[in-house]
Structure formats: C-alpha cells, structure tokens
Amino acid sequence: MTDRRSLYLTTPIYYVNDVPHVGHAYTTIAADVLTRARRLRGRDAFMLTGTDEHGQNIERIAQERGIPAQQHCDEIAARFRSLWERLDIRYDGFIRTTDALHKRGFLALWELLRKAVAPNGEKAVYRGKYAGWYCPRCEAFKTEEELKQPGNLCPDHERPCEWTEEENLFFRLSAYQG
C-alpha cells in the first residue's frame, strides 16, 4: 500500500544571535535531503525553516552593535536565506517569529490553549511560579549540578548565573499522562 499522507518537515527555527554556522547547515541539508527523497518517490512534502528573533540576547547583541533589534534580525535572517541559496536548499516556507503570519498563527494557537481543558477537568494552561539559576546568554535555566563553583557559573560561558523567580504559564502535561 502506498503512503499518500503529506509530509510536513521543519528544521529548528534558528536563533539569530549570530551568523549561520555548519551546525545550522547540517540540520537544514538533512531536512532538504528528506524532502527531496520523498518528492522523488512522488509523495507530497512541505519543508519549513526560519528564524527565532525574540529574546534578551537579541536585544543585548543589537545594543552592543548599536543598531535596532529588528535591523539585527533582518541582517541575520538574510544571511540564513543567502546560505540556503548557496547550498541549493529548496525550502517551501521561511518563517520569522517577527513576521505578521507567525504572530497571527501564534495568537490563534494561544487562544485555543487558553480555552483548553485537560482530561482531568482543569485548565490545560495555568499560572505558576518558577525559580532557578538563569543564564542570560543561554536564555536557559541551569540546575545546581550544572553550575561551576564557586560563583554559580554557567558551564558554557563561565559567567555568573542569576537567581531568578518569575511567574510563568505552564502546560498541565501530567493530566495527559497514563
């Protein structure tokens, strides 16, 4: 029996903190190969790639460069597109998290999540507090075990992490587990 389902293949949406590198190329080439192979077999495929253009690091980097954050994002996104062209990557869509299309899609998804009810009858998304050691450069929380002592240093940047407590939204995943 022939599989006629469409394949929707996406790369990560790459963070625009710096220019593209071999890791970005590797992932995107792999996605391109899979997409082309499917099409060669006469099957439908759609390949999406793009850039993630939000976060404290983007603001910091743009400030260090003395340019607006959107200009920085535009320049780096153009570098990604240029690299994909030079590598003959044939994507079907290039999404940027600053695009109006992405914003509309996110808001539609958010509205569904906001109204969603988990199987246990509670809201699927709820407010709660999260606290931990945060690395601004990684834009990620680090566990106590990961930190280098003394000084609670990020293992990647060897710079101090900041103790952060913040209110967040959480998805009630436990309500969906068997």
CSV table of C-alpha atoms in Angstrom, one decimal:
chain,number,residue,atom,x,y,z
A,1,MET,CA,0.0,0.0,0.0
A,2,THR,CA,1.3,3.4,-0.9
A,3,ASP,CA,1.5,6.1,1.8
A,4,ARG,CA,-0.2,9.2,0.4
A,5,ARG,CA,-0.1,11.3,3.5
A,6,SER,CA,1.7,14.7,3.2
A,7,LEU,CA,5.0,15.1,5.0
A,8,TYR,CA,5.5,18.4,6.8
A,9,LEU,CA,9.1,18.7,7.7
A,10,THR,CA,10.6,21.5,9.7
A,11,THR,CA,14.1,22.5,10.8
A,12,PRO,CA,14.5,24.2,14.1
A,13,ILE,CA,13.8,27.9,13.7
A,14,TYR,CA,17.3,29.2,14.1
A,15,TYR,CA,18.2,31.8,16.7
A,16,VAL,CA,19.6,35.0,15.2
A,17,ASN,CA,22.2,35.6,17.9
A,18,ASP,CA,25.0,35.2,15.3
A,19,VAL,CA,25.6,34.2,11.7
A,20,PRO,CA,24.7,30.7,10.4
A,21,HIS,CA,27.4,28.0,11.0
A,22,VAL,CA,28.0,24.4,10.0
A,23,GLY,CA,25.5,23.1,12.6
A,24,HIS,CA,22.7,25.0,11.0
A,25,ALA,CA,23.8,23.8,7.5
A,26,TYR,CA,23.9,20.2,8.7
A,27,THR,CA,20.4,20.2,10.0
A,28,THR,CA,18.9,22.0,7.0
A,29,ILE,CA,20.7,19.9,4.5
A,30,ALA,CA,19.3,16.8,6.2
A,31,ALA,CA,15.8,18.2,6.0
A,32,ASP,CA,16.3,19.1,2.4
A,33,VAL,CA,17.5,15.6,1.6
A,34,LEU,CA,14.5,14.0,3.3
A,35,THR,CA,12.1,16.4,1.5
A,36,ARG,CA,13.7,15.7,-1.9
A,37,ALA,CA,13.7,12.0,-1.4
A,38,ARG,CA,10.0,12.0,-0.6
A,39,ARG,CA,9.2,14.0,-3.7
A,40,LEU,CA,11.3,11.8,-5.9
A,41,ARG,CA,9.0,8.9,-4.8
A,42,GLY,CA,6.0,11.0,-6.0
A,43,ARG,CA,4.9,11.9,-2.5
A,44,ASP,CA,3.8,15.3,-1.1
A,45,ALA,CA,6.2,17.2,1.1
A,46,PHE,CA,6.5,20.7,2.6
A,47,MET,CA,9.7,21.9,4.2
A,48,LEU,CA,9.8,24.9,6.6
A,49,THR,CA,12.8,26.6,8.0
A,50,GLY,CA,13.2,30.1,9.5
A,51,THR,CA,14.5,32.2,12.4
A,52,ASP,CA,13.6,32.8,16.0
A,53,GLU,CA,14.0,36.6,16.5
A,54,HIS,CA,13.0,37.1,20.1
A,55,GLY,CA,14.7,37.2,23.5
A,56,GLN,CA,17.0,39.1,25.7
A,57,ASN,CA,20.1,38.0,23.8
A,58,ILE,CA,18.9,39.6,20.6
A,59,GLU,CA,18.2,42.9,22.4
A,60,ARG,CA,21.7,42.7,24.0
A,61,ILE,CA,23.5,41.9,20.8
A,62,ALA,CA,21.7,44.6,18.9
A,63,GLN,CA,22.5,47.1,21.6
A,64,GLU,CA,26.2,46.1,21.5
A,65,ARG,CA,26.2,46.6,17.8
A,66,GLY,CA,24.5,50.0,18.1
A,67,ILE,CA,21.5,49.1,15.9
A,68,PRO,CA,17.8,48.4,16.4
A,69,ALA,CA,17.0,44.8,17.3
A,70,GLN,CA,14.8,44.4,14.1
A,71,GLN,CA,17.7,45.5,11.9
A,72,HIS,CA,19.9,42.9,13.5
A,73,CYS,CA,17.3,40.3,12.9
A,74,ASP,CA,16.8,41.4,9.3
A,75,GLU,CA,20.5,41.1,8.6
A,76,ILE,CA,21.0,37.7,10.2
A,77,ALA,CA,17.8,36.3,8.6
A,78,ALA,CA,19.2,37.5,5.2
A,79,ARG,CA,22.4,35.6,5.9
A,80,PHE,CA,20.4,32.4,6.6
A,81,ARG,CA,18.5,32.8,3.3
A,82,SER,CA,21.7,33.5,1.4
A,83,LEU,CA,23.4,30.4,2.8
A,84,TRP,CA,20.4,28.2,1.9
A,85,GLU,CA,20.5,29.6,-1.6
A,86,ARG,CA,24.3,28.9,-1.9
A,87,LEU,CA,23.7,25.4,-0.7
A,88,ASP,CA,20.8,24.9,-3.1
A,89,ILE,CA,18.4,24.2,-0.2
A,90,ARG,CA,14.8,24.1,-1.6
A,91,TYR,CA,12.5,25.0,1.3
A,92,ASP,CA,8.8,25.8,0.8
A,93,GLY,CA,8.5,28.3,3.6
A,94,PHE,CA,10.8,30.6,5.6
A,95,ILE,CA,9.1,31.8,8.8
A,96,ARG,CA,10.4,34.5,11.0
A,97,THR,CA,9.0,35.0,14.5
A,98,THR,CA,8.7,38.7,13.8
A,99,ASP,CA,6.5,38.1,10.7
A,100,ALA,CA,2.8,39.0,10.8
A,101,LEU,CA,1.9,35.5,9.7
A,102,HIS,CA,3.8,34.0,12.6
A,103,LYS,CA,2.2,36.4,15.1
A,104,ARG,CA,-1.3,35.6,13.8
A,105,GLY,CA,-0.7,31.9,14.0
A,106,PHE,CA,0.7,32.2,17.5
A,107,LEU,CA,-2.3,34.2,18.7
A,108,ALA,CA,-4.7,31.7,17.2
A,109,LEU,CA,-2.9,28.8,18.9
A,110,TRP,CA,-2.7,30.7,22.1
A,111,GLU,CA,-6.5,31.3,22.1
A,112,LEU,CA,-7.0,27.6,21.7
A,113,LEU,CA,-4.6,26.8,24.5
A,114,ARG,CA,-6.2,29.5,26.8
A,115,LYS,CA,-9.6,27.8,26.4
A,116,ALA,CA,-8.4,24.2,26.5
A,117,VAL,CA,-9.5,21.9,29.3
A,118,ALA,CA,-7.3,19.0,30.4
A,119,PRO,CA,-8.8,15.5,30.7
A,120,ASN,CA,-9.0,16.0,34.5
A,121,GLY,CA,-11.3,19.0,34.0
A,122,GLU,CA,-8.7,21.6,35.0
A,123,LYS,CA,-7.4,24.3,32.7
A,124,ALA,CA,-4.7,22.9,30.4
A,125,VAL,CA,-2.6,26.1,30.9
A,126,TYR,CA,-2.2,27.6,34.3
A,127,ARG,CA,-0.1,30.2,36.1
A,128,GLY,CA,2.6,29.3,38.5
A,129,LYS,CA,6.0,30.4,39.8
A,130,TYR,CA,9.3,29.1,38.6
A,131,ALA,CA,12.6,29.8,40.3
A,132,GLY,CA,16.1,28.8,39.5
A,133,TRP,CA,19.6,29.8,38.3
A,134,TYR,CA,19.2,31.6,34.9
A,135,CYS,CA,21.9,32.2,32.3
A,136,PRO,CA,21.1,35.3,30.3
A,137,ARG,CA,23.4,34.3,27.4
A,138,CYS,CA,21.9,30.8,27.1
A,139,GLU,CA,18.5,32.2,27.9
A,140,ALA,CA,18.0,29.0,29.9
A,141,PHE,CA,17.8,27.8,33.5
A,142,LYS,CA,20.7,25.7,34.8
A,143,THR,CA,20.5,23.0,37.5
A,144,GLU,CA,22.6,23.2,40.7
A,145,GLU,CA,24.6,20.2,39.3
A,146,GLU,CA,25.4,22.1,36.1
A,147,LEU,CA,26.8,25.2,37.7
A,148,LYS,CA,30.5,25.6,38.3
A,149,GLN,CA,31.5,26.6,41.8
A,150,PRO,CA,32.3,28.9,43.3
A,151,GLY,CA,30.2,31.6,41.8
A,152,ASN,CA,27.3,29.7,40.2
A,153,LEU,CA,29.0,30.0,36.8
A,154,CYS,CA,27.3,28.8,33.6
A,155,PRO,CA,29.3,25.8,32.3
A,156,ASP,CA,29.1,27.1,28.7
A,157,HIS,CA,30.0,30.8,29.3
A,158,GLU,CA,31.8,30.7,32.7
A,159,ARG,CA,29.8,33.7,33.7
A,160,PRO,CA,27.6,34.0,36.8
A,161,CYS,CA,24.0,32.8,36.5
A,162,GLU,CA,21.3,34.9,38.2
A,163,TRP,CA,18.8,33.5,40.7
A,164,THR,CA,15.5,34.3,39.1
A,165,GLU,CA,12.0,33.9,40.3
A,166,GLU,CA,9.2,34.6,37.9
A,167,GLU,CA,5.5,33.9,37.2
A,168,ASN,CA,5.0,31.8,34.1
A,169,LEU,CA,2.4,29.9,32.3
A,170,PHE,CA,2.6,26.1,32.4
A,171,PHE,CA,1.0,23.3,30.4
A,172,ARG,CA,-0.6,20.7,32.6
A,173,LEU,CA,1.2,17.8,30.9
A,174,SER,CA,0.6,15.4,33.9
A,175,ALA,CA,-3.1,15.4,33.1
A,176,TYR,CA,-2.4,13.7,29.8
A,177,GLN,CA,-0.1,11.0,31.1
A,178,GLY,CA,-1.3,7.5,31.5
